[in-house]
Amino acid sequence: MSMQSIPFFRFVFIILSILLSIQYSDTLSSTFDDEVTETFIVHASKLEKPSVFLSHHDWYTSTLQSFPANLSPSDPRESIIYTYKNAFHGFAARLTPSQASHLHLQPGFLAILPQEIHQLHTTHTPHFLGLNDNSGLWPNSEYADDVIIGVLDTGIWPESRSFNDTSITNPVPKRWKGICESGPDFASTSCNKKVIGARVYYKGIEEKLRRKLNETKDSKSPRDTHGHGTHTSSTAAGSVVKNAGLFEYGVGEAKGMATKARIASYKICWNEGGCAAADILAAIDQAVEDGVDIISLSVGSRRPRPYDQHSTAIGAFGAMMKGVLVIASAGNSGLSGHFTVANSAPWIFTIGASTIDREFPCNVILGDGRVVNGVSLYSGKPLEEPNIDLVYASSIGSIFCKEGELNSTAAARKIVLCDGGGGIGIAEKGNAVKMAGGVGVIIANSLAHGEELSADAHLIPGTTVTFRSGVEILRYIVTQKKPTASFDFKGTIIGSSPSAPKIAAFSSRGPNPITPEILKPDVIAPGVNILAAWTGAVGPTDLEVDKRRVEFNIISGTSMSCPHVSGLAAMLRKAYPNWSPAAIKSALMTTSYNLDNAGKIFTDLSTGRDSTPFQHGAGHVDPNKALNPGLVYDIQPSDYEAFLCSIGYNQTQLSLFIHDKIVDCRSHTLVTGPGDLNYPSFSVVFKPPNSVVKHKRVVTNVGKPGDATYRVMVKSPLSAEISVSPSVLTFTMSNQSLSYEITFTSLSNPEKNSSIPKTEFGSIEWTDSVHVVRSPIALLWLPSL
Ligand SMILES: *[C@@H]1O[C@H](CO)[C@@H](O)[C@H](O)[C@H]1NC(C)=O
Ligand SMILES: *[C@@H]1O[C@H](CO)[C@@H](O)[C@H](O)[C@H]1NC(C)=O
Ligand SMILES: *[C@@H]1O[C@H](CO)[C@@H](O)[C@H](O)[C@H]1NC(C)=O
Ligand SMILES: *[C@@H]1O[C@H](CO)[C@@H](O)[C@H](O)[C@H]1NC(C)=O
Ligand SMILES: *[C@@H]1O[C@H](CO)[C@@H](O)[C@H](O)[C@H]1NC(C)=O
Ligand SMILES: *[C@@H]1O[C@H](CO)[C@@H](O)[C@H](O)[C@H]1NC(C)=O
């Protein structure tokens, strides 16, 4: 999960990841010698329940009760915290490592995983995405009326104007089986025709913390005291709100993507401790039973995990089997480079983040007249006079502007230039300068954040500049006797300069660390400086000293891009009730676009170079085109089963995903490996000495009835030849499927001594006179050993 807001989430994410690396980097084996209990997620084989037990739950408790005395849990019934029965089968329980390993020896208990902790990963975007009331996806999907989006997050602030249901005329859909769970400060009457359900999950996180949640920090109710869940929910399905904005920024009409879709809120993430796997799974399991159509999960673990050890992947598989599309953020680990993409299972729709054509510029004017571009959401009194003395934080005590470490004699009445990073949030740095008597702050991006500009709601006049601009300002400071600066706040600017979209530096990247033959992320969507609804519990910076309360907030992260796509998928679900989750995903992928609004290849903000499918997947979503994709690459549950066989899963691993039958991989696999899955994109891996890779694909005609003839156009890279057979597909009916074979031949040898795989890129497009069905191709030469 990646939740990143402006200052605060960047900070939280870092802190959580440090915690994680300390506490969760060890697996079972290293914890065997201490016998404290921890939470384990136990996957059971549905088919192996002995018939003497009436229910699976009885089987689980009886098994725990039958343990030898020295291993027996003190109260077996109490130790089970959740029983799972929809998305998959099993339970979460408090066990010692020895109890867990003893349980693993009992027949029918397939896998026992220690609970992992995940982290959390808005409105001009409808306009940027081309949504409009007169044509395209909005009117053709009735704004996703009656489609139910399950948002698994920090809960919801139901009083927000974004959740006003007056524009929804239909009653709550009859198939809805969920509830509106009451709790402290959340009445069961808080739900309405927009927010139709709300539930809360904390047993897993309390086990992790080994104590109850501190209720002054977290409300044990569906109420969002953090902001993230309210933001993501309103991005996916917020109602139309006039006069929205954060202070004077981004003012206008705010609305979600699917303005009439229904929201079911599942609170799984907590200010204290993050989001626990046992809670996430319980929520997925319940959401499927409650009747959601889409699950939106802006949450992920920082370290990519094999699918059979990743509870979210297992839960999402179960949801997919029941026709529910799971959409998840790619993660905010892009600064760590390649192979960082999270939530990368092929049955999950994985979303990266990019910029939109709206900025909040606040430029720095140096004493010599030079103008340096920056961004800010500061609202309040401007600096009293121009040309204020400027000082570098490093020379007055704390390069990262840590509170209490800046020399207040030296900072007084000055503007301080702080380095970004150091585990301190942007607004927090500004507050440190304020506490030290400074009057203004300039934050220079770290090298890793590079040229990306995320705006922050500073508490004092302040702005954020790129890494390169930071170096320029520093050079100015060290070469002047009396360096000075002023700020020029420009408010909200919408336009084509700088060009958009650009790939956010933080957006996690491919290749897919688990299965390099499946390209990830799948697509990009708006995730930088997004305006959406906010909680009434904390201010826009999430700092305790920030007593401001705002209805809307502007934050950034793949957490923000995910719910954009969840809303779009909800509308496709409404427009095409018979489509599978894979067909919806295919439509959004093959119609996505690949050039920015200046007609150029997208820029990757972490490097300043052209981005590749490893950063942007198939491209940027284009909702109106997705309404009419022409062809889709469909995938049935049995194809995913074959995929699991193709990656070498044995019976035990398979039964984590497939509960009702035994799969025989000898007759049920993908002929040429995992890349043979009918995926709408290609990631071809050349492993020496293999220089030819062949895949089959099946495309289904979802266009208007009547003949359709599609011709192929292939863009090959320098070092490989790509051929497609046949090169013309003639459909005579709608819903007809035809197949083709695609052959990739390497013309190059991998570099023998390189530790980084060589990569090149191409694409394949099927076009008739109306549609362009495009799939990106990434080619990866693994170094020979
Ligand atoms: C919802 O919106 C309607 C129409 O704008 C307004 O009359 C009503 O007061 C709003 N309801 C709430 C609870 O704010
Ligand atoms: C809960 O948090 C509050 C606010 O941080 C703190 O003052 C209080 O001591 C905490 N309570 C417990 C039981 O830890
Ligand atoms: C703080 O800054 C003042 C003025 O620049 C300087 O005289 C003083 O020595 C500094 N104090 C410390 C502890 O560095
Ligand atoms: C299946 O594979 C897992 C992971 O590689 C392994 O731990 C387990 O022992 C295997 N089970 C069987 C029955 O081969
Ligand atoms: C399309 O064909 C498949 C089988 O080939 C069938 O299961 C499905 O219902 C058809 N869909 C429509 C919309 O006709
Ligand atoms: C490694 O490959 C590079 C070319 O990519 C070459 O310049 C270099 O000399 C090689 N180094 C070794 C140790 O072979």
PDB file of N, CA, C and O in Angstrom, residues 533-562:
ATOM      1  N   ALA A 533     -11.830  14.915  -1.138  1.00  0.00           N
ATOM      2  CA  ALA A 533     -12.368  15.219   0.189  1.00  0.00           C
ATOM      3  C   ALA A 533     -11.405  14.799   1.296  1.00  0.00           C
ATOM      4  O   ALA A 533     -10.578  13.903   1.110  1.00  0.00           O
ATOM      5  N   TRP A 534     -11.535  15.435   2.447  1.00  0.00           N
ATOM      6  CA  TRP A 534     -10.620  15.203   3.561  1.00  0.00           C
ATOM      7  C   TRP A 534     -11.405  14.991   4.851  1.00  0.00           C
ATOM      8  O   TRP A 534     -12.571  15.375   4.945  1.00  0.00           O
ATOM      9  N   THR A 535     -10.748  14.416   5.794  1.00  0.00           N
ATOM     10  CA  THR A 535     -11.352  14.201   7.111  1.00  0.00           C
ATOM     11  C   THR A 535     -11.476  15.522   7.865  1.00  0.00           C
ATOM     12  O   THR A 535     -10.692  16.450   7.636  1.00  0.00           O
ATOM     13  N   GLY A 536     -12.403  15.596   8.795  1.00  0.00           N
ATOM     14  CA  GLY A 536     -12.498  16.757   9.658  1.00  0.00           C
ATOM     15  C   GLY A 536     -11.634  16.596  10.911  1.00  0.00           C
ATOM     16  O   GLY A 536     -11.604  17.460  11.771  1.00  0.00           O
ATOM     17  N   ALA A 537     -10.902  15.484  11.002  1.00  0.00           N
ATOM     18  CA  ALA A 537     -10.178  15.186  12.241  1.00  0.00           C
ATOM     19  C   ALA A 537      -8.777  15.770  12.286  1.00  0.00           C
ATOM     20  O   ALA A 537      -8.255  15.999  13.373  1.00  0.00           O
ATOM     21  N   VAL A 538      -8.155  15.969  11.148  1.00  0.00           N
ATOM     22  CA  VAL A 538      -6.795  16.523  11.135  1.00  0.00           C
ATOM     23  C   VAL A 538      -6.677  17.569  10.027  1.00  0.00           C
ATOM     24  O   VAL A 538      -7.480  17.604   9.097  1.00  0.00           O
ATOM     25  N   GLY A 539      -5.633  18.406  10.140  1.00  0.00           N
ATOM     26  CA  GLY A 539      -5.417  19.449   9.146  1.00  0.00           C
ATOM     27  C   GLY A 539      -4.794  18.897   7.872  1.00  0.00           C
ATOM     28  O   GLY A 539      -4.466  17.711   7.791  1.00  0.00           O
ATOM     29  N   PRO A 540      -4.605  19.773   6.887  1.00  0.00           N
ATOM     30  CA  PRO A 540      -4.104  19.318   5.589  1.00  0.00           C
ATOM     31  C   PRO A 540      -2.675  18.788   5.622  1.00  0.00           C
ATOM     32  O   PRO A 540      -2.286  18.012   4.765  1.00  0.00           O
ATOM     33  N   THR A 541      -1.883  19.191   6.615  1.00  0.00           N
ATOM     34  CA  THR A 541      -0.514  18.678   6.685  1.00  0.00           C
ATOM     35  C   THR A 541      -0.418  17.463   7.592  1.00  0.00           C
ATOM     36  O   THR A 541       0.627  16.847   7.681  1.00  0.00           O
ATOM     37  N   ASP A 542      -1.514  17.155   8.305  1.00  0.00           N
ATOM     38  CA  ASP A 542      -1.534  16.067   9.257  1.00  0.00           C
ATOM     39  C   ASP A 542      -0.609  16.303  10.450  1.00  0.00           C
ATOM     40  O   ASP A 542      -0.385  15.406  11.248  1.00  0.00           O
ATOM     41  N   LEU A 543      -0.064  17.500  10.576  1.00  0.00           N
ATOM     42  CA  LEU A 543       0.776  17.810  11.730  1.00  0.00           C
ATOM     43  C   LEU A 543      -0.127  18.172  12.909  1.00  0.00           C
ATOM     44  O   LEU A 543      -1.161  18.820  12.732  1.00  0.00           O
ATOM     45  N   GLU A 544       0.300  17.773  14.089  1.00  0.00           N
ATOM     46  CA  GLU A 544      -0.506  18.080  15.262  1.00  0.00           C
ATOM     47  C   GLU A 544      -0.643  19.593  15.463  1.00  0.00           C
ATOM     48  O   GLU A 544      -1.673  20.086  15.896  1.00  0.00           O
ATOM     49  N   VAL A 545       0.442  20.334  15.144  1.00  0.00           N
ATOM     50  CA  VAL A 545       0.388  21.792  15.316  1.00  0.00           C
ATOM     51  C   VAL A 545      -0.531  22.459  14.295  1.00  0.00           C
ATOM     52  O   VAL A 545      -0.867  23.625  14.444  1.00  0.00           O
ATOM     53  N   ASP A 546      -0.914  21.712  13.282  1.00  0.00           N
ATOM     54  CA  ASP A 546      -1.747  22.286  12.226  1.00  0.00           C
ATOM     55  C   ASP A 546      -3.206  22.206  12.659  1.00  0.00           C
ATOM     56  O   ASP A 546      -3.839  21.156  12.573  1.00  0.00           O
ATOM     57  N   LYS A 547      -3.737  23.318  13.165  1.00  0.00           N
ATOM     58  CA  LYS A 547      -5.106  23.294  13.685  1.00  0.00           C
ATOM     59  C   LYS A 547      -6.129  23.635  12.598  1.00  0.00           C
ATOM     60  O   LYS A 547      -7.330  23.723  12.872  1.00  0.00           O
ATOM     61  N   ARG A 548      -5.670  23.846  11.389  1.00  0.00           N
ATOM     62  CA  ARG A 548      -6.612  24.161  10.316  1.00  0.00           C
ATOM     63  C   ARG A 548      -7.442  22.913   9.997  1.00  0.00           C
ATOM     64  O   ARG A 548      -6.963  21.791  10.105  1.00  0.00           O
ATOM     65  N   ARG A 549      -8.689  23.107   9.617  1.00  0.00           N
ATOM     66  CA  ARG A 549      -9.504  21.987   9.154  1.00  0.00           C
ATOM     67  C   ARG A 549     -10.008  22.333   7.760  1.00  0.00           C
ATOM     68  O   ARG A 549     -10.415  23.470   7.508  1.00  0.00           O
ATOM     69  N   VAL A 550      -9.924  21.366   6.862  1.00  0.00           N
ATOM     70  CA  VAL A 550     -10.287  21.640   5.471  1.00  0.00           C
ATOM     71  C   VAL A 550     -11.243  20.571   4.963  1.00  0.00           C
ATOM     72  O   VAL A 550     -11.191  19.422   5.399  1.00  0.00           O
ATOM     73  N   GLU A 551     -12.131  20.954   4.056  1.00  0.00           N
ATOM     74  CA  GLU A 551     -13.063  19.985   3.484  1.00  0.00           C
ATOM     75  C   GLU A 551     -12.404  19.146   2.407  1.00  0.00           C
ATOM     76  O   GLU A 551     -12.809  18.024   2.131  1.00  0.00           O
ATOM     77  N   PHE A 552     -11.409  19.761   1.749  1.00  0.00           N
ATOM     78  CA  PHE A 552     -10.713  19.087   0.657  1.00  0.00           C
ATOM     79  C   PHE A 552      -9.221  19.229   0.886  1.00  0.00           C
ATOM     80  O   PHE A 552      -8.779  20.180   1.528  1.00  0.00           O
ATOM     81  N   ASN A 553      -8.455  18.289   0.354  1.00  0.00           N
ATOM     82  CA  ASN A 553      -7.005  18.387   0.497  1.00  0.00           C
ATOM     83  C   ASN A 553      -6.356  17.937  -0.799  1.00  0.00           C
ATOM     84  O   ASN A 553      -6.961  17.223  -1.609  1.00  0.00           O
ATOM     85  N   ILE A 554      -5.131  18.392  -0.992  1.00  0.00           N
ATOM     86  CA  ILE A 554      -4.391  18.062  -2.212  1.00  0.00           C
ATOM     87  C   ILE A 554      -3.191  17.221  -1.811  1.00  0.00           C
ATOM     88  O   ILE A 554      -2.324  17.697  -1.078  1.00  0.00           O
ATOM     89  N   ILE A 555      -3.177  15.977  -2.227  1.00  0.00           N
ATOM     90  CA  ILE A 555      -2.079  15.086  -1.872  1.00  0.00           C
ATOM     91  C   ILE A 555      -1.660  14.255  -3.087  1.00  0.00           C
ATOM     92  O   ILE A 555      -2.312  14.285  -4.132  1.00  0.00           O
ATOM     93  N   SER A 556      -0.560  13.527  -2.936  1.00  0.00           N
ATOM     94  CA  SER A 556       0.020  12.786  -4.057  1.00  0.00           C
ATOM     95  C   SER A 556       0.343  11.351  -3.651  1.00  0.00           C
ATOM     96  O   SER A 556       0.629  11.081  -2.498  1.00  0.00           O
ATOM     97  N   GLY A 557       0.339  10.445  -4.639  1.00  0.00           N
ATOM     98  CA  GLY A 557       0.729   9.067  -4.377  1.00  0.00           C
ATOM     99  C   GLY A 557       0.061   8.126  -5.364  1.00  0.00           C
ATOM    100  O   GLY A 557      -0.921   8.495  -6.002  1.00  0.00           O
ATOM    101  N   THR A 558       0.594   6.896  -5.479  1.00  0.00           N
ATOM    102  CA  THR A 558      -0.120   5.905  -6.290  1.00  0.00           C
ATOM    103  C   THR A 558      -1.449   5.578  -5.614  1.00  0.00           C
ATOM    104  O   THR A 558      -2.372   5.098  -6.249  1.00  0.00           O
ATOM    105  N   SER A 559      -1.544   5.860  -4.318  1.00  0.00           N
ATOM    106  CA  SER A 559      -2.826   5.738  -3.610  1.00  0.00           C
ATOM    107  C   SER A 559      -3.901   6.591  -4.261  1.00  0.00           C
ATOM    108  O   SER A 559      -5.078   6.273  -4.171  1.00  0.00           O
ATOM    109  N   MET A 560      -3.499   7.702  -4.859  1.00  0.00           N
ATOM    110  CA  MET A 560      -4.461   8.605  -5.494  1.00  0.00           C
ATOM    111  C   MET A 560      -4.786   8.122  -6.924  1.00  0.00           C
ATOM    112  O   MET A 560      -5.901   8.281  -7.398  1.00  0.00           O
ATOM    113  N   SER A 561      -3.825   7.508  -7.585  1.00  0.00           N
ATOM    114  CA  SER A 561      -4.089   7.050  -8.956  1.00  0.00           C
ATOM    115  C   SER A 561      -4.998   5.824  -8.963  1.00  0.00           C
ATOM    116  O   SER A 561      -5.847   5.678  -9.844  1.00  0.00           O
ATOM    117  N   CYS A 562      -4.836   4.958  -7.970  1.00  0.00           N
ATOM    118  CA  CYS A 562      -5.649   3.730  -7.915  1.00  0.00           C
ATOM    119  C   CYS A 562      -7.154   4.004  -7.942  1.00  0.00           C
ATOM    120  O   CYS A 562      -7.872   3.448  -8.785  1.00  0.00           O
TER     121      CYS A 562
END
